Short mmCIF file of N, CA and C in Angstrom, two decimals:
data_model
loop_
_atom_site.label_atom_id
_atom_site.label_comp_id
_atom_site.label_asym_id
_atom_site.label_seq_id
_atom_site.Cartn_x
_atom_site.Cartn_y
_atom_site.Cartn_z
N UNK A 24 27.05 126.26 -17.74
CA UNK A 24 26.73 127.27 -18.71
C UNK A 24 25.40 126.92 -19.37
N UNK A 25 24.49 127.82 -19.40
CA UNK A 25 23.17 127.58 -19.97
C UNK A 25 23.21 127.82 -21.48
N UNK A 26 22.47 127.02 -22.17
CA UNK A 26 22.42 127.19 -23.63
C UNK A 26 21.48 128.33 -23.99
N UNK A 27 21.63 128.83 -25.20
CA UNK A 27 20.79 129.93 -25.65
C UNK A 27 19.33 129.52 -25.77
N UNK A 28 19.08 128.24 -25.95
CA UNK A 28 17.72 127.77 -26.17
C UNK A 28 17.01 127.34 -24.89
N UNK A 29 17.62 127.56 -23.76
CA UNK A 29 17.03 127.12 -22.51
C UNK A 29 15.72 127.83 -22.22
N UNK A 30 15.58 129.06 -22.67
CA UNK A 30 14.37 129.81 -22.38
C UNK A 30 13.46 129.98 -23.59
N UNK A 31 13.77 129.32 -24.66
CA UNK A 31 12.95 129.43 -25.88
C UNK A 31 11.65 128.65 -25.68
N UNK A 32 10.54 129.23 -26.10
CA UNK A 32 9.28 128.50 -25.94
C UNK A 32 9.24 127.27 -26.85
N UNK A 33 8.61 126.25 -26.33
CA UNK A 33 8.46 125.03 -27.13
C UNK A 33 7.39 125.23 -28.19
N UNK A 34 7.52 124.55 -29.33
CA UNK A 34 6.47 124.67 -30.35
C UNK A 34 5.15 124.15 -29.80
N UNK A 35 4.11 124.81 -30.17
CA UNK A 35 2.80 124.45 -29.64
C UNK A 35 2.29 123.11 -30.15
N UNK A 36 2.53 122.81 -31.42
CA UNK A 36 1.90 121.63 -32.01
C UNK A 36 2.83 120.44 -32.16
N UNK A 37 4.09 120.65 -32.07
CA UNK A 37 5.09 119.59 -32.20
C UNK A 37 4.81 118.69 -33.40
N UNK A 38 4.54 119.32 -34.53
CA UNK A 38 4.34 118.55 -35.75
C UNK A 38 2.93 118.04 -35.96
N UNK A 39 2.07 118.20 -34.98
CA UNK A 39 0.70 117.74 -35.12
C UNK A 39 -0.16 118.89 -35.63
N UNK A 40 -1.18 118.54 -36.38
CA UNK A 40 -2.10 119.54 -36.89
C UNK A 40 -3.27 119.69 -35.92
N UNK A 41 -3.65 120.92 -35.66
CA UNK A 41 -4.82 121.15 -34.82
C UNK A 41 -6.08 120.99 -35.65
N UNK A 42 -7.23 121.08 -35.01
CA UNK A 42 -8.49 120.96 -35.74
C UNK A 42 -8.70 122.13 -36.68
N UNK A 43 -7.93 123.21 -36.52
CA UNK A 43 -8.09 124.38 -37.37
C UNK A 43 -7.34 124.29 -38.68
N UNK A 44 -6.50 123.31 -38.83
CA UNK A 44 -5.70 123.22 -40.06
C UNK A 44 -5.92 121.86 -40.69
N UNK A 45 -5.99 121.82 -41.99
CA UNK A 45 -5.98 120.52 -42.65
C UNK A 45 -4.54 120.14 -42.94
N UNK A 46 -4.31 119.04 -43.61
CA UNK A 46 -2.95 118.54 -43.82
C UNK A 46 -2.08 119.50 -44.64
N UNK A 47 -2.67 120.22 -45.56
CA UNK A 47 -1.88 121.15 -46.36
C UNK A 47 -1.65 122.47 -45.64
N UNK A 48 -2.43 122.74 -44.62
CA UNK A 48 -2.28 123.97 -43.86
C UNK A 48 -2.85 125.19 -44.57
N UNK A 49 -3.53 124.99 -45.69
CA UNK A 49 -3.98 126.12 -46.49
C UNK A 49 -5.33 126.68 -46.06
N UNK A 50 -6.21 125.86 -45.55
CA UNK A 50 -7.51 126.38 -45.16
C UNK A 50 -7.98 125.68 -43.89
N UNK A 51 -8.84 126.32 -43.12
CA UNK A 51 -9.29 125.73 -41.87
C UNK A 51 -10.23 124.55 -42.12
N UNK A 52 -10.17 123.61 -41.22
CA UNK A 52 -11.07 122.46 -41.29
C UNK A 52 -12.17 122.65 -40.24
N UNK A 53 -13.29 122.06 -40.50
CA UNK A 53 -14.39 122.11 -39.56
C UNK A 53 -14.38 120.83 -38.75
N UNK A 54 -14.66 120.92 -37.47
CA UNK A 54 -14.75 119.69 -36.69
C UNK A 54 -15.98 118.88 -37.12
N UNK A 55 -15.93 117.61 -36.86
CA UNK A 55 -17.03 116.72 -37.24
C UNK A 55 -18.35 117.16 -36.59
N UNK A 56 -18.29 117.70 -35.39
CA UNK A 56 -19.53 118.12 -34.72
C UNK A 56 -20.21 119.25 -35.48
N UNK A 57 -19.43 120.18 -35.99
CA UNK A 57 -20.00 121.31 -36.73
C UNK A 57 -20.50 120.86 -38.10
N UNK A 58 -19.77 119.96 -38.74
CA UNK A 58 -20.22 119.41 -40.03
C UNK A 58 -21.54 118.66 -39.85
N UNK A 59 -21.60 117.83 -38.81
CA UNK A 59 -22.82 117.06 -38.55
C UNK A 59 -23.98 117.98 -38.21
N UNK A 60 -23.72 119.02 -37.41
CA UNK A 60 -24.78 119.97 -37.04
C UNK A 60 -25.34 120.65 -38.29
N UNK A 61 -24.47 121.10 -39.18
CA UNK A 61 -24.93 121.76 -40.41
C UNK A 61 -25.71 120.78 -41.28
N UNK A 62 -25.25 119.54 -41.36
CA UNK A 62 -25.97 118.53 -42.13
C UNK A 62 -27.34 118.22 -41.54
N UNK A 63 -27.42 118.14 -40.22
CA UNK A 63 -28.71 117.87 -39.57
C UNK A 63 -29.66 119.05 -39.69
N UNK A 64 -29.13 120.26 -39.67
CA UNK A 64 -29.97 121.44 -39.89
C UNK A 64 -30.57 121.37 -41.30
N UNK A 65 -29.75 120.98 -42.27
CA UNK A 65 -30.25 120.84 -43.64
C UNK A 65 -31.30 119.74 -43.73
N UNK A 66 -31.09 118.63 -43.02
CA UNK A 66 -32.08 117.54 -43.01
C UNK A 66 -33.40 118.01 -42.40
N UNK A 67 -33.32 118.74 -41.29
CA UNK A 67 -34.53 119.28 -40.67
C UNK A 67 -35.23 120.25 -41.61
N UNK A 68 -34.45 121.05 -42.33
CA UNK A 68 -35.03 122.00 -43.30
C UNK A 68 -35.77 121.25 -44.40
N UNK A 69 -35.17 120.18 -44.89
CA UNK A 69 -35.83 119.40 -45.94
C UNK A 69 -37.09 118.72 -45.42
N UNK A 70 -37.09 118.31 -44.15
CA UNK A 70 -38.30 117.74 -43.57
C UNK A 70 -39.42 118.78 -43.50
N UNK A 71 -39.08 120.01 -43.13
CA UNK A 71 -40.08 121.07 -43.07
C UNK A 71 -40.62 121.43 -44.44
N UNK A 72 -39.73 121.57 -45.41
CA UNK A 72 -40.15 121.91 -46.77
C UNK A 72 -40.90 120.73 -47.39
N UNK A 73 -40.43 119.52 -47.11
CA UNK A 73 -41.10 118.32 -47.62
C UNK A 73 -42.52 118.18 -47.10
N UNK A 74 -42.75 118.61 -45.86
CA UNK A 74 -44.11 118.56 -45.30
C UNK A 74 -45.07 119.40 -46.13
N UNK A 75 -44.62 120.59 -46.53
CA UNK A 75 -45.48 121.45 -47.35
C UNK A 75 -45.72 120.82 -48.72
N UNK A 76 -44.69 120.25 -49.30
CA UNK A 76 -44.84 119.61 -50.61
C UNK A 76 -45.84 118.45 -50.53
N UNK A 77 -45.72 117.63 -49.49
CA UNK A 77 -46.65 116.51 -49.32
C UNK A 77 -48.07 117.02 -49.13
N UNK A 78 -48.23 118.05 -48.32
CA UNK A 78 -49.57 118.59 -48.06
C UNK A 78 -50.20 119.18 -49.31
N UNK A 79 -49.41 119.90 -50.09
CA UNK A 79 -49.96 120.53 -51.29
C UNK A 79 -50.22 119.54 -52.41
N UNK A 80 -49.42 118.48 -52.50
CA UNK A 80 -49.58 117.55 -53.61
C UNK A 80 -50.57 116.43 -53.33
N UNK A 81 -50.66 115.97 -52.10
CA UNK A 81 -51.58 114.86 -51.83
C UNK A 81 -52.20 114.88 -50.46
N UNK A 82 -52.05 115.98 -49.77
CA UNK A 82 -52.53 116.06 -48.39
C UNK A 82 -54.03 115.89 -48.24
N UNK A 83 -54.78 116.46 -49.16
CA UNK A 83 -56.24 116.38 -49.04
C UNK A 83 -56.71 114.94 -49.21
N UNK A 84 -56.12 114.22 -50.13
CA UNK A 84 -56.51 112.81 -50.33
C UNK A 84 -56.07 111.95 -49.17
N UNK A 85 -54.90 112.24 -48.61
CA UNK A 85 -54.46 111.49 -47.43
C UNK A 85 -55.39 111.74 -46.25
N UNK A 86 -55.80 112.99 -46.10
CA UNK A 86 -56.73 113.33 -45.01
C UNK A 86 -58.10 112.71 -45.23
N UNK A 87 -58.53 112.58 -46.48
CA UNK A 87 -59.84 112.00 -46.78
C UNK A 87 -59.94 110.59 -46.20
N UNK A 88 -58.91 109.80 -46.36
CA UNK A 88 -58.90 108.44 -45.81
C UNK A 88 -59.02 108.45 -44.30
N UNK A 89 -58.30 109.35 -43.64
CA UNK A 89 -58.38 109.46 -42.18
C UNK A 89 -59.77 109.90 -41.73
N UNK A 90 -60.35 110.87 -42.45
CA UNK A 90 -61.68 111.39 -42.10
C UNK A 90 -62.76 110.34 -42.33
N UNK A 91 -62.70 109.64 -43.45
CA UNK A 91 -63.69 108.59 -43.73
C UNK A 91 -63.71 107.56 -42.62
N UNK A 92 -62.55 107.13 -42.21
CA UNK A 92 -62.44 106.13 -41.16
C UNK A 92 -63.00 106.65 -39.83
N UNK A 93 -62.67 107.87 -39.50
CA UNK A 93 -63.13 108.47 -38.25
C UNK A 93 -64.65 108.62 -38.23
N UNK A 94 -65.23 109.14 -39.30
CA UNK A 94 -66.68 109.36 -39.34
C UNK A 94 -67.43 108.04 -39.33
N UNK A 95 -66.98 107.07 -40.09
CA UNK A 95 -67.65 105.76 -40.11
C UNK A 95 -67.61 105.12 -38.74
N UNK A 96 -66.52 105.26 -38.05
CA UNK A 96 -66.40 104.67 -36.72
C UNK A 96 -67.33 105.39 -35.73
N UNK A 97 -67.43 106.71 -35.84
CA UNK A 97 -68.24 107.48 -34.90
C UNK A 97 -69.73 107.40 -35.19
N UNK A 98 -70.14 107.38 -36.46
CA UNK A 98 -71.56 107.43 -36.81
C UNK A 98 -72.18 106.07 -37.07
N UNK A 99 -71.41 105.05 -37.18
CA UNK A 99 -71.98 103.73 -37.43
C UNK A 99 -72.24 103.52 -38.91
N UNK A 100 -73.03 102.50 -39.26
CA UNK A 100 -73.20 102.13 -40.65
C UNK A 100 -74.58 102.36 -41.24
N UNK A 101 -75.47 103.14 -40.62
CA UNK A 101 -76.81 103.33 -41.18
C UNK A 101 -76.77 104.25 -42.41
N UNK A 102 -77.81 104.19 -43.24
CA UNK A 102 -77.86 105.00 -44.46
C UNK A 102 -77.93 106.49 -44.12
N UNK A 103 -78.73 106.86 -43.11
CA UNK A 103 -78.81 108.26 -42.71
C UNK A 103 -77.46 108.77 -42.20
N UNK A 104 -76.79 107.93 -41.46
CA UNK A 104 -75.48 108.31 -40.94
C UNK A 104 -74.47 108.47 -42.08
N UNK A 105 -74.60 107.62 -43.11
CA UNK A 105 -73.68 107.72 -44.24
C UNK A 105 -73.87 109.04 -44.98
N UNK A 106 -75.14 109.46 -45.20
CA UNK A 106 -75.38 110.74 -45.85
C UNK A 106 -74.86 111.90 -45.01
N UNK A 107 -75.16 111.86 -43.74
CA UNK A 107 -74.68 112.89 -42.83
C UNK A 107 -73.15 112.86 -42.77
N UNK A 108 -72.60 111.65 -42.78
CA UNK A 108 -71.16 111.48 -42.71
C UNK A 108 -70.45 112.12 -43.89
N UNK A 109 -71.02 112.01 -45.09
CA UNK A 109 -70.39 112.61 -46.28
C UNK A 109 -70.35 114.13 -46.18
N UNK A 110 -71.44 114.71 -45.67
CA UNK A 110 -71.47 116.16 -45.50
C UNK A 110 -70.45 116.60 -44.45
N UNK A 111 -70.38 115.84 -43.36
CA UNK A 111 -69.41 116.16 -42.31
C UNK A 111 -67.98 115.98 -42.81
N UNK A 112 -67.76 114.93 -43.58
CA UNK A 112 -66.42 114.68 -44.11
C UNK A 112 -65.97 115.82 -45.00
N UNK A 113 -66.87 116.28 -45.88
CA UNK A 113 -66.51 117.37 -46.79
C UNK A 113 -66.15 118.64 -46.03
N UNK A 114 -66.95 118.98 -45.02
CA UNK A 114 -66.69 120.19 -44.24
C UNK A 114 -65.41 120.04 -43.40
N UNK A 115 -65.28 118.90 -42.75
CA UNK A 115 -64.12 118.68 -41.90
C UNK A 115 -62.84 118.57 -42.73
N UNK A 116 -62.95 118.00 -43.91
CA UNK A 116 -61.78 117.85 -44.77
C UNK A 116 -61.22 119.20 -45.19
N UNK A 117 -62.10 120.13 -45.54
CA UNK A 117 -61.65 121.47 -45.91
C UNK A 117 -60.96 122.16 -44.75
N UNK A 118 -61.56 122.06 -43.56
CA UNK A 118 -60.95 122.67 -42.37
C UNK A 118 -59.61 122.03 -42.03
N UNK A 119 -59.57 120.71 -42.06
CA UNK A 119 -58.33 120.00 -41.72
C UNK A 119 -57.23 120.33 -42.72
N UNK A 120 -57.57 120.38 -43.99
CA UNK A 120 -56.56 120.68 -45.00
C UNK A 120 -56.05 122.11 -44.86
N UNK A 121 -56.93 123.04 -44.54
CA UNK A 121 -56.50 124.43 -44.31
C UNK A 121 -55.53 124.52 -43.13
N UNK A 122 -55.87 123.84 -42.06
CA UNK A 122 -55.01 123.84 -40.87
C UNK A 122 -53.66 123.21 -41.18
N UNK A 123 -53.69 122.08 -41.87
CA UNK A 123 -52.47 121.38 -42.22
C UNK A 123 -51.60 122.22 -43.16
N UNK A 124 -52.23 122.89 -44.10
CA UNK A 124 -51.49 123.75 -45.03
C UNK A 124 -50.84 124.91 -44.29
N UNK A 125 -51.55 125.48 -43.33
CA UNK A 125 -50.97 126.58 -42.54
C UNK A 125 -49.78 126.10 -41.73
N UNK A 126 -49.91 124.95 -41.08
CA UNK A 126 -48.79 124.41 -40.29
C UNK A 126 -47.59 124.12 -41.17
N UNK A 127 -47.84 123.47 -42.30
CA UNK A 127 -46.71 123.09 -43.14
C UNK A 127 -46.10 124.30 -43.85
N UNK A 128 -46.89 125.34 -44.06
CA UNK A 128 -46.32 126.58 -44.61
C UNK A 128 -45.36 127.21 -43.62
N UNK A 129 -45.72 127.20 -42.37
CA UNK A 129 -44.82 127.70 -41.33
C UNK A 129 -43.57 126.83 -41.28
N UNK A 130 -43.75 125.52 -41.41
CA UNK A 130 -42.60 124.62 -41.39
C UNK A 130 -41.70 124.86 -42.59
N UNK A 131 -42.26 125.15 -43.74
CA UNK A 131 -41.44 125.45 -44.92
C UNK A 131 -40.64 126.74 -44.70
N UNK A 132 -41.25 127.73 -44.07
CA UNK A 132 -40.54 128.96 -43.75
C UNK A 132 -39.40 128.68 -42.76
N UNK A 133 -39.70 127.90 -41.74
CA UNK A 133 -38.66 127.51 -40.78
C UNK A 133 -37.55 126.75 -41.50
N UNK A 134 -37.93 125.88 -42.43
CA UNK A 134 -36.94 125.14 -43.21
C UNK A 134 -36.05 126.06 -44.03
N UNK A 135 -36.64 127.07 -44.63
CA UNK A 135 -35.84 128.03 -45.41
C UNK A 135 -34.87 128.78 -44.49
N UNK A 136 -35.33 129.15 -43.30
CA UNK A 136 -34.45 129.82 -42.34
C UNK A 136 -33.34 128.88 -41.87
N UNK A 137 -33.68 127.60 -41.70
CA UNK A 137 -32.67 126.61 -41.33
C UNK A 137 -31.58 126.53 -42.40
N UNK A 138 -31.98 126.53 -43.67
CA UNK A 138 -30.99 126.48 -44.74
C UNK A 138 -30.09 127.71 -44.72
N UNK A 139 -30.69 128.87 -44.51
CA UNK A 139 -29.92 130.10 -44.46
C UNK A 139 -28.93 130.08 -43.29
N UNK A 140 -29.45 129.85 -42.09
CA UNK A 140 -28.59 129.87 -40.91
C UNK A 140 -27.63 128.68 -40.90
N UNK A 141 -28.04 127.55 -41.46
CA UNK A 141 -27.16 126.39 -41.55
C UNK A 141 -25.91 126.69 -42.37
N UNK A 142 -26.07 127.49 -43.42
CA UNK A 142 -24.90 127.88 -44.22
C UNK A 142 -23.94 128.72 -43.39
N UNK A 143 -24.46 129.57 -42.52
CA UNK A 143 -23.60 130.39 -41.67
C UNK A 143 -23.01 129.57 -40.52
N UNK A 144 -23.74 128.56 -40.05
CA UNK A 144 -23.16 127.65 -39.05
C UNK A 144 -22.00 126.91 -39.69
N UNK A 145 -22.19 126.47 -40.94
CA UNK A 145 -21.12 125.80 -41.69
C UNK A 145 -19.90 126.72 -41.80
N UNK A 146 -20.14 128.02 -41.97
CA UNK A 146 -19.07 129.00 -42.08
C UNK A 146 -18.52 129.41 -40.71
N UNK A 147 -18.97 128.76 -39.67
CA UNK A 147 -18.51 128.97 -38.30
C UNK A 147 -18.81 130.36 -37.77
N UNK A 148 -20.02 130.80 -37.96
CA UNK A 148 -20.46 132.10 -37.45
C UNK A 148 -21.27 131.87 -36.17
N UNK A 149 -20.80 132.46 -35.10
CA UNK A 149 -21.46 132.27 -33.81
C UNK A 149 -22.87 132.83 -33.79
N UNK A 150 -23.09 133.97 -34.39
CA UNK A 150 -24.41 134.59 -34.38
C UNK A 150 -25.46 133.67 -35.00
N UNK A 151 -25.06 132.84 -35.97
CA UNK A 151 -26.01 131.94 -36.63
C UNK A 151 -26.49 130.86 -35.67
N UNK A 152 -25.59 130.40 -34.79
CA UNK A 152 -26.01 129.39 -33.80
C UNK A 152 -27.06 129.98 -32.86
N UNK A 153 -26.91 131.24 -32.56
CA UNK A 153 -27.86 131.90 -31.67
C UNK A 153 -29.17 132.21 -32.41
N UNK A 154 -29.05 132.70 -33.63
CA UNK A 154 -30.24 133.10 -34.40
C UNK A 154 -31.11 131.91 -34.80
N UNK A 155 -30.55 130.74 -34.89
CA UNK A 155 -31.32 129.57 -35.31
C UNK A 155 -32.23 129.05 -34.18
N UNK A 156 -31.90 129.39 -32.94
CA UNK A 156 -32.64 128.84 -31.80
C UNK A 156 -34.13 129.19 -31.81
N UNK A 157 -34.55 130.45 -32.04
CA UNK A 157 -36.00 130.71 -32.06
C UNK A 157 -36.72 129.93 -33.17
N UNK A 158 -36.09 129.80 -34.33
CA UNK A 158 -36.71 129.04 -35.41
C UNK A 158 -36.77 127.55 -35.06
N UNK A 159 -35.76 127.07 -34.35
CA UNK A 159 -35.78 125.67 -33.91
C UNK A 159 -36.92 125.44 -32.92
N UNK A 160 -37.16 126.39 -32.04
CA UNK A 160 -38.25 126.25 -31.07
C UNK A 160 -39.61 126.26 -31.77
N UNK A 161 -39.78 127.12 -32.76
CA UNK A 161 -41.02 127.15 -33.53
C UNK A 161 -41.20 125.83 -34.26
N UNK A 162 -40.15 125.38 -34.93
CA UNK A 162 -40.21 124.12 -35.66
C UNK A 162 -40.51 122.94 -34.74
N UNK A 163 -39.82 122.87 -33.62
CA UNK A 163 -40.08 121.77 -32.69
C UNK A 163 -41.51 121.79 -32.18
N UNK A 164 -42.02 122.98 -31.89
CA UNK A 164 -43.41 123.08 -31.41
C UNK A 164 -44.40 122.55 -32.43
N UNK A 165 -44.23 122.93 -33.68
CA UNK A 165 -45.18 122.48 -34.71
C UNK A 165 -45.00 120.99 -35.00
N UNK A 166 -43.74 120.53 -35.07
CA UNK A 166 -43.52 119.11 -35.32
C UNK A 166 -44.11 118.27 -34.19
N UNK A 167 -43.93 118.69 -32.94
CA UNK A 167 -44.49 117.93 -31.83
C UNK A 167 -46.02 117.98 -31.83
N UNK A 168 -46.59 119.12 -32.21
CA UNK A 168 -48.04 119.21 -32.34
C UNK A 168 -48.54 118.23 -33.40
N UNK A 169 -47.87 118.19 -34.54
CA UNK A 169 -48.26 117.25 -35.59
C UNK A 169 -48.10 115.80 -35.16
N UNK A 170 -47.06 115.52 -34.39
CA UNK A 170 -46.85 114.15 -33.94
C UNK A 170 -47.96 113.67 -33.01
N UNK A 171 -48.58 114.60 -32.29
CA UNK A 171 -49.65 114.21 -31.37
C UNK A 171 -51.03 114.34 -32.01
N UNK A 172 -51.10 114.88 -33.22
CA UNK A 172 -52.37 115.11 -33.91
C UNK A 172 -52.61 114.00 -34.93
N UNK A 173 -53.83 113.96 -35.45
CA UNK A 173 -54.17 113.00 -36.49
C UNK A 173 -53.81 113.62 -37.84
N UNK A 174 -52.67 113.19 -38.38
CA UNK A 174 -52.20 113.65 -39.69
C UNK A 174 -51.77 112.42 -40.47
N UNK A 175 -51.62 112.54 -41.77
CA UNK A 175 -51.17 111.39 -42.56
C UNK A 175 -49.82 110.84 -42.07
N UNK A 176 -49.64 109.55 -42.24
CA UNK A 176 -48.43 108.88 -41.76
C UNK A 176 -47.15 109.50 -42.32
N UNK A 177 -47.18 109.87 -43.59
CA UNK A 177 -45.99 110.48 -44.21
C UNK A 177 -45.57 111.74 -43.46
N UNK A 178 -46.54 112.52 -43.01
CA UNK A 178 -46.21 113.72 -42.24
C UNK A 178 -45.67 113.37 -40.86
N UNK A 179 -46.17 112.29 -40.26
CA UNK A 179 -45.62 111.84 -38.98
C UNK A 179 -44.15 111.47 -39.14
N UNK A 180 -43.81 110.82 -40.24
CA UNK A 180 -42.41 110.45 -40.50
C UNK A 180 -41.55 111.71 -40.64
N UNK A 181 -42.02 112.66 -41.45
CA UNK A 181 -41.27 113.91 -41.63
C UNK A 181 -41.16 114.70 -40.32
N UNK A 182 -42.23 114.68 -39.53
CA UNK A 182 -42.20 115.35 -38.22
C UNK A 182 -41.15 114.72 -37.31
N UNK A 183 -41.11 113.40 -37.28
CA UNK A 183 -40.12 112.69 -36.45
C UNK A 183 -38.70 113.00 -36.89
N UNK A 184 -38.47 113.01 -38.20
CA UNK A 184 -37.14 113.35 -38.73
C UNK A 184 -36.79 114.78 -38.33
N UNK A 185 -37.74 115.70 -38.46
CA UNK A 185 -37.50 117.10 -38.12
C UNK A 185 -37.14 117.28 -36.65
N UNK A 186 -37.87 116.62 -35.77
CA UNK A 186 -37.60 116.73 -34.33
C UNK A 186 -36.22 116.18 -34.01
N UNK A 187 -35.94 114.96 -34.47
CA UNK A 187 -34.65 114.32 -34.15
C UNK A 187 -33.48 115.12 -34.72
N UNK A 188 -33.58 115.54 -35.97
CA UNK A 188 -32.49 116.28 -36.60
C UNK A 188 -32.26 117.63 -35.92
N UNK A 189 -33.33 118.32 -35.57
CA UNK A 189 -33.20 119.63 -34.93
C UNK A 189 -32.56 119.51 -33.56
N UNK A 190 -33.03 118.58 -32.76
CA UNK A 190 -32.45 118.41 -31.41
C UNK A 190 -30.98 118.02 -31.48
N UNK A 191 -30.65 117.08 -32.35
CA UNK A 191 -29.26 116.65 -32.49
C UNK A 191 -28.38 117.80 -32.99
N UNK A 192 -28.88 118.57 -33.95
CA UNK A 192 -28.10 119.70 -34.48
C UNK A 192 -27.85 120.74 -33.40
N UNK A 193 -28.86 121.03 -32.60
CA UNK A 193 -28.68 122.03 -31.53
C UNK A 193 -27.62 121.59 -30.54
N UNK A 194 -27.61 120.31 -30.21
CA UNK A 194 -26.60 119.82 -29.27
C UNK A 194 -25.21 119.87 -29.91
N UNK A 195 -25.10 119.38 -31.13
CA UNK A 195 -23.79 119.30 -31.78
C UNK A 195 -23.16 120.68 -32.03
N UNK A 196 -23.98 121.67 -32.36
CA UNK A 196 -23.38 122.97 -32.67
C UNK A 196 -22.88 123.70 -31.43
N UNK A 197 -23.20 123.18 -30.23
CA UNK A 197 -22.72 123.83 -29.01
C UNK A 197 -21.70 122.98 -28.25
N UNK A 198 -21.29 121.85 -28.81
CA UNK A 198 -20.27 121.03 -28.16
C UNK A 198 -18.89 121.69 -28.25
N UNK A 199 -17.96 121.22 -27.44
CA UNK A 199 -16.62 121.80 -27.35
C UNK A 199 -15.90 121.99 -28.67
N UNK A 200 -15.79 120.97 -29.52
CA UNK A 200 -15.07 121.17 -30.79
C UNK A 200 -15.71 122.26 -31.66
N UNK A 201 -17.02 122.33 -31.66
CA UNK A 201 -17.70 123.39 -32.42
C UNK A 201 -17.38 124.76 -31.83
N UNK A 202 -17.43 124.84 -30.51
CA UNK A 202 -17.10 126.11 -29.85
C UNK A 202 -15.68 126.55 -30.16
N UNK A 203 -14.73 125.61 -30.11
CA UNK A 203 -13.33 125.95 -30.39
C UNK A 203 -13.14 126.40 -31.83
N UNK A 204 -13.81 125.74 -32.76
CA UNK A 204 -13.68 126.12 -34.18
C UNK A 204 -14.24 127.52 -34.42
N UNK A 205 -15.36 127.83 -33.81
CA UNK A 205 -15.96 129.15 -33.98
C UNK A 205 -15.10 130.21 -33.30
N UNK A 206 -14.58 129.88 -32.14
CA UNK A 206 -13.70 130.83 -31.44
C UNK A 206 -12.42 131.07 -32.26
N UNK A 207 -11.87 130.02 -32.84
CA UNK A 207 -10.65 130.16 -33.66
C UNK A 207 -10.94 131.06 -34.87
N UNK A 208 -12.06 130.91 -35.51
CA UNK A 208 -12.40 131.76 -36.65
C UNK A 208 -12.57 133.20 -36.20
N UNK A 209 -13.21 133.38 -35.05
CA UNK A 209 -13.43 134.72 -34.51
C UNK A 209 -12.12 135.42 -34.17
N UNK A 210 -11.19 134.67 -33.64
CA UNK A 210 -9.91 135.25 -33.23
C UNK A 210 -8.95 135.38 -34.40
N UNK A 211 -9.37 134.96 -35.56
CA UNK A 211 -8.54 135.13 -36.74
C UNK A 211 -7.46 134.09 -36.93
N UNK A 212 -7.54 133.01 -36.16
CA UNK A 212 -6.54 131.95 -36.30
C UNK A 212 -6.87 131.02 -37.44
N UNK A 213 -8.05 131.17 -37.98
CA UNK A 213 -8.44 130.25 -39.05
C UNK A 213 -9.08 131.00 -40.19
#
């Protein structure tokens, strides 16, 4: 004689909590990959915004040191070269600072977009993972350009942080646990 429970489905979790539930079962939890991705997006955003702050507050003076060294090395140490060098430094410094300000302004905009989309990635919105990609490509392009160009060391550090954080965030937000969490939110399970 078969029991009434022979055909009853087994419980799915058997007392274990899935990644969609915390211990109290009241609200969904985010997987570590999604938390880390959102944190890295915020770090990349701060690197982009920080680049503009550095450029506007002390960028011209930082560039002056780089330009002085470059001109002295190229023109030598004669008095005529020194006079010519000062005129060249002044002209080149204005151009370099304008270029650097334009690049870092774009990076600050990308950083602001990262903060916006990062909040939606944190909220497990799939469209935000897709929408952040063009801004990530713009940011990576400018950061890599700065890394290969002659810019102040502080900007090289911020560029390196931006590149590393952006690449890591892009990978983490598309890993399996992140995909499952976003799918669970989409399907209304969380």
